[in-house]
Amino acid sequence: MSATFQLDIEPIRPERLLPSLNNQTCGAVVTFDGRVRDHNDGRSVLRLDYTAHQKLAVAEGQRVVDEALEKFAVEHVVCVHRIGHLAIGDIAVWVGVSAAHRGAAFEASRYVIDEVKQRVPIWKNEFYSDGTEAWVDPTKTSR
Amino acid sequence: MSATFQLDIEPIRPERLLPSLNNQTCGAVVTFDGRVRDHNDGRSVLRLDYTAHQKLAVAEGQRVVDEALEKFAVEHVVCVHRIGHLAIGDIAVWVGVSAAHRGAAFEASRYVIDEVKQRVPIWKNEFYSDGTEAWVDPTKTSR
Amino acid sequence: MKVRVEYFAQFGQLSGCDNELVETDASTVSALYHQLRRRHGLPEPGPAIRAAVNDEFADWERPLCVGDVIAFLPPVSGG
Amino acid sequence: MKVRVEYFAQFGQLSGCDNELVETDASTVSALYHQLRRRHGLPEPGPAIRAAVNDEFADWERPLCVGDVIAFLPPVSGG
């Protein structure tokens, strides 16, 4: 069993992360990736930056993946969040979970991404096609 | 928007399937893979064979992915099921879904694997370490 | 009337063949299954056992026609 | 008492700096936030705004000590 959370300034490569989920007792692997979309809240997005309170983000992210390991019958939990400059289509966050059965793998991966988005101190600065930029505040956007 | 179901006698390679999910409007990609475990229902498994009613399986599998596209706000749905001889750790079935938002991507991928396992005429013959083999009947196993 | 019957997975194991040409007086898929069930020791029909005719899922009460290809499908176990 | 205050994301934009050394008579994290809120135009505290002291999440009523590093964290938007 393992649970890993990382921040990474380099592009996220799922093919490098997947092997850490392998286990011959695991029948199910669920992965989630969140990618930079070309629009958000009705505005055309060109690129974005993610910044983090790095120490706190790593500590809180690790708590999230540890909780997933505790709450669900899963074997390995991995989450990596990108920071720095991202282009459209780049993977911003990746979650991978392996488990003996698929129910736990789905539930744990959903738990990790939901909690990471709620709790981990990472912020997104969007750059729009009209030349403006803004820090995203999910408590204020219309979605 | 697209929905694809395939049977494949060759090993499933997610890295070749993932590009078909790419879309700059898609913020979320969920994948599921079901792998051959080294045990099932308390018995040690060495390898297994999948056989299908191929025409019916392709038609019913396609209905499942089409339903997913209709029921959930998703962009692309892909499912590939392996047939033939599989070794421990091989991917037996792979599901990939892309969507603007993660909720729909999780729900659709869960729907596809649940329905495929319920409805698509594919059967598993397990070969055990004691030299015996058996067709798996999910209506009879203790799990 | 002659029909082709296909057996999948454990049904092939029980009947000793993948498919066979059957001379039958059964008028429905269900009646045919019951005849073959006795001959090959197939299990009682249940909700997880399905039939297909000419590569489409078929109702158990579907009438048989000469030349039909009837597939009997044990509970599926893919995934 | 001197403490170091760190501002993240839009709080950095509002205050015009990532961090600053602050001379304060505030006795709690909450009191310090209210002092700086007036100075920098930070938003009203709400459940999505959090504080950390010395790289650990901290209660708003936590007492301040000389040399503490206090981070004010706007609503997170990762993922």
mmCIF file of N, CA, C and O in Angstrom, chain A residues 24-25, chain B residues 35-50 82 84-90 124-134 136:
data_model
loop_
_atom_site.group_PDB
_atom_site.id
_atom_site.type_symbol
_atom_site.label_atom_id
_atom_site.label_comp_id
_atom_site.label_asym_id
_atom_site.label_seq_id
_atom_site.Cartn_x
_atom_site.Cartn_y
_atom_site.Cartn_z
ATOM 1 N N GLN A 24 -0.018 -7.070 -8.760
ATOM 2 C CA GLN A 24 -0.686 -8.249 -9.326
ATOM 3 C C GLN A 24 -1.962 -8.617 -8.581
ATOM 4 O O GLN A 24 -2.744 -9.435 -9.052
ATOM 5 N N THR A 25 -2.174 -8.031 -7.420
ATOM 6 C CA THR A 25 -3.423 -8.302 -6.716
ATOM 7 C C THR A 25 -4.498 -7.285 -7.097
ATOM 8 O O THR A 25 -5.628 -7.397 -6.643
ATOM 9 N N ARG B 35 -7.670 -5.284 -14.831
ATOM 10 C CA ARG B 35 -6.499 -6.121 -15.127
ATOM 11 C C ARG B 35 -6.689 -7.523 -14.583
ATOM 12 O O ARG B 35 -7.436 -7.741 -13.639
ATOM 13 N N VAL B 36 -5.968 -8.435 -15.172
ATOM 14 C CA VAL B 36 -6.033 -9.826 -14.723
ATOM 15 C C VAL B 36 -5.319 -9.940 -13.381
ATOM 16 O O VAL B 36 -4.124 -9.644 -13.277
ATOM 17 N N ARG B 37 -6.067 -10.350 -12.377
ATOM 18 C CA ARG B 37 -5.486 -10.515 -11.046
ATOM 19 C C ARG B 37 -4.937 -11.928 -10.872
ATOM 20 O O ARG B 37 -5.375 -12.860 -11.542
ATOM 21 N N ASP B 38 -4.008 -12.060 -9.919
ATOM 22 C CA ASP B 38 -3.403 -13.368 -9.690
ATOM 23 C C ASP B 38 -4.263 -14.260 -8.789
ATOM 24 O O ASP B 38 -3.841 -15.347 -8.403
ATOM 25 N N HIS B 39 -5.469 -13.775 -8.475
ATOM 26 C CA HIS B 39 -6.383 -14.607 -7.690
ATOM 27 C C HIS B 39 -7.809 -14.181 -8.020
ATOM 28 O O HIS B 39 -8.037 -13.055 -8.470
ATOM 29 N N ASN B 40 -8.742 -15.078 -7.811
ATOM 30 C CA ASN B 40 -10.147 -14.744 -7.990
ATOM 31 C C ASN B 40 -10.968 -15.718 -7.171
ATOM 32 O O ASN B 40 -10.733 -16.937 -7.235
ATOM 33 N N ASP B 41 -11.874 -15.174 -6.388
ATOM 34 C CA ASP B 41 -12.773 -16.017 -5.614
ATOM 35 C C ASP B 41 -11.982 -17.023 -4.774
ATOM 36 O O ASP B 41 -12.370 -18.189 -4.661
ATOM 37 N N GLY B 42 -10.836 -16.558 -4.239
ATOM 38 C CA GLY B 42 -10.050 -17.390 -3.335
ATOM 39 C C GLY B 42 -9.107 -18.375 -4.011
ATOM 40 O O GLY B 42 -8.401 -19.115 -3.329
ATOM 41 N N ARG B 43 -9.083 -18.390 -5.357
ATOM 42 C CA ARG B 43 -8.201 -19.345 -6.042
ATOM 43 C C ARG B 43 -7.052 -18.621 -6.745
ATOM 44 O O ARG B 43 -7.217 -17.506 -7.245
ATOM 45 N N SER B 44 -5.904 -19.268 -6.797
ATOM 46 C CA SER B 44 -4.724 -18.702 -7.437
ATOM 47 C C SER B 44 -4.823 -18.871 -8.958
ATOM 48 O O SER B 44 -4.960 -19.981 -9.448
ATOM 49 N N VAL B 45 -4.784 -17.744 -9.663
ATOM 50 C CA VAL B 45 -4.997 -17.746 -11.114
ATOM 51 C C VAL B 45 -3.652 -17.562 -11.828
ATOM 52 O O VAL B 45 -2.854 -16.694 -11.452
ATOM 53 N N LEU B 46 -3.390 -18.380 -12.846
ATOM 54 C CA LEU B 46 -2.145 -18.289 -13.617
ATOM 55 C C LEU B 46 -2.308 -17.436 -14.867
ATOM 56 O O LEU B 46 -1.415 -16.690 -15.261
ATOM 57 N N ARG B 47 -3.450 -17.592 -15.542
ATOM 58 C CA ARG B 47 -3.712 -16.854 -16.771
ATOM 59 C C ARG B 47 -5.184 -17.027 -17.087
ATOM 60 O O ARG B 47 -5.877 -17.776 -16.395
ATOM 61 N N LEU B 48 -5.688 -16.375 -18.129
ATOM 62 C CA LEU B 48 -7.077 -16.606 -18.496
ATOM 63 C C LEU B 48 -7.304 -16.333 -19.969
ATOM 64 O O LEU B 48 -6.488 -15.701 -20.655
ATOM 65 N N ASP B 49 -8.400 -16.885 -20.444
ATOM 66 C CA ASP B 49 -8.839 -16.634 -21.815
ATOM 67 C C ASP B 49 -10.167 -15.890 -21.772
ATOM 68 O O ASP B 49 -11.030 -16.208 -20.948
ATOM 69 N N TYR B 50 -10.329 -14.918 -22.663
ATOM 70 C CA TYR B 50 -11.642 -14.312 -22.874
ATOM 71 C C TYR B 50 -12.148 -14.731 -24.244
ATOM 72 O O TYR B 50 -11.401 -14.675 -25.236
ATOM 73 N N ARG B 82 -10.365 -6.818 -24.342
ATOM 74 C CA ARG B 82 -9.434 -7.810 -24.886
ATOM 75 C C ARG B 82 -10.118 -9.163 -24.994
ATOM 76 O O ARG B 82 -10.936 -9.522 -24.130
ATOM 77 N N GLY B 84 -9.035 -13.462 -26.186
ATOM 78 C CA GLY B 84 -7.884 -14.347 -26.408
ATOM 79 C C GLY B 84 -7.190 -14.674 -25.093
ATOM 80 O O GLY B 84 -7.825 -14.681 -24.041
ATOM 81 N N HIS B 85 -5.881 -14.950 -25.195
ATOM 82 C CA HIS B 85 -5.101 -15.393 -24.030
ATOM 83 C C HIS B 85 -4.518 -14.202 -23.293
ATOM 84 O O HIS B 85 -3.811 -13.389 -23.893
ATOM 85 N N LEU B 86 -4.749 -14.114 -22.001
ATOM 86 C CA LEU B 86 -4.215 -13.012 -21.203
ATOM 87 C C LEU B 86 -3.366 -13.543 -20.047
ATOM 88 O O LEU B 86 -3.676 -14.583 -19.463
ATOM 89 N N ALA B 87 -2.316 -12.785 -19.735
ATOM 90 C CA ALA B 87 -1.452 -13.118 -18.601
ATOM 91 C C ALA B 87 -1.810 -12.233 -17.405
ATOM 92 O O ALA B 87 -2.484 -11.212 -17.555
ATOM 93 N N ILE B 88 -1.333 -12.624 -16.216
ATOM 94 C CA ILE B 88 -1.544 -11.808 -15.009
ATOM 95 C C ILE B 88 -1.017 -10.394 -15.272
ATOM 96 O O ILE B 88 0.070 -10.222 -15.808
ATOM 97 N N GLY B 89 -1.788 -9.398 -14.886
ATOM 98 C CA GLY B 89 -1.377 -8.003 -15.066
ATOM 99 C C GLY B 89 -1.814 -7.404 -16.390
ATOM 100 O O GLY B 89 -1.787 -6.180 -16.545
ATOM 101 N N ASP B 90 -2.180 -8.237 -17.356
ATOM 102 C CA ASP B 90 -2.666 -7.708 -18.635
ATOM 103 C C ASP B 90 -3.964 -6.926 -18.425
ATOM 104 O O ASP B 90 -4.778 -7.256 -17.561
ATOM 105 N N LYS B 124 -15.074 -15.427 -19.470
ATOM 106 C CA LYS B 124 -13.717 -15.580 -18.944
ATOM 107 C C LYS B 124 -13.489 -17.013 -18.518
ATOM 108 O O LYS B 124 -14.274 -17.563 -17.728
ATOM 109 N N ASN B 125 -12.439 -17.634 -19.031
ATOM 110 C CA ASN B 125 -12.044 -18.973 -18.615
ATOM 111 C C ASN B 125 -10.755 -18.841 -17.821
ATOM 112 O O ASN B 125 -9.731 -18.421 -18.361
ATOM 113 N N GLU B 126 -10.814 -19.185 -16.529
ATOM 114 C CA GLU B 126 -9.636 -19.023 -15.676
ATOM 115 C C GLU B 126 -8.849 -20.317 -15.578
ATOM 116 O O GLU B 126 -9.433 -21.400 -15.452
ATOM 117 N N PHE B 127 -7.522 -20.190 -15.594
ATOM 118 C CA PHE B 127 -6.616 -21.329 -15.435
ATOM 119 C C PHE B 127 -5.918 -21.186 -14.095
ATOM 120 O O PHE B 127 -5.266 -20.174 -13.834
ATOM 121 N N TYR B 128 -6.091 -22.209 -13.243
ATOM 122 C CA TYR B 128 -5.621 -22.108 -11.861
ATOM 123 C C TYR B 128 -4.274 -22.795 -11.672
ATOM 124 O O TYR B 128 -3.871 -23.649 -12.477
ATOM 125 N N SER B 129 -3.629 -22.429 -10.574
ATOM 126 C CA SER B 129 -2.286 -22.975 -10.311
ATOM 127 C C SER B 129 -2.331 -24.468 -9.998
ATOM 128 O O SER B 129 -1.307 -25.140 -10.063
ATOM 129 N N ASP B 130 -3.523 -25.006 -9.689
ATOM 130 C CA ASP B 130 -3.603 -26.449 -9.439
ATOM 131 C C ASP B 130 -3.836 -27.235 -10.745
ATOM 132 O O ASP B 130 -4.093 -28.439 -10.707
ATOM 133 N N GLY B 131 -3.741 -26.558 -11.883
ATOM 134 C CA GLY B 131 -3.861 -27.244 -13.167
ATOM 135 C C GLY B 131 -5.279 -27.315 -13.712
ATOM 136 O O GLY B 131 -5.478 -27.714 -14.856
ATOM 137 N N THR B 132 -6.246 -26.905 -12.910
ATOM 138 C CA THR B 132 -7.629 -26.936 -13.388
ATOM 139 C C THR B 132 -7.976 -25.617 -14.067
ATOM 140 O O THR B 132 -7.223 -24.644 -14.022
ATOM 141 N N GLU B 133 -9.120 -25.598 -14.716
ATOM 142 C CA GLU B 133 -9.614 -24.385 -15.348
ATOM 143 C C GLU B 133 -11.127 -24.343 -15.185
ATOM 144 O O GLU B 133 -11.755 -25.379 -14.945
ATOM 145 N N ALA B 134 -11.712 -23.158 -15.298
ATOM 146 C CA ALA B 134 -13.169 -23.051 -15.177
ATOM 147 C C ALA B 134 -13.670 -21.774 -15.823
ATOM 148 O O ALA B 134 -13.021 -20.725 -15.762
ATOM 149 N N VAL B 136 -15.935 -18.710 -15.632
ATOM 150 C CA VAL B 136 -16.420 -17.950 -14.487
ATOM 151 C C VAL B 136 -17.909 -17.665 -14.671
ATOM 152 O O VAL B 136 -18.335 -17.218 -15.735
#
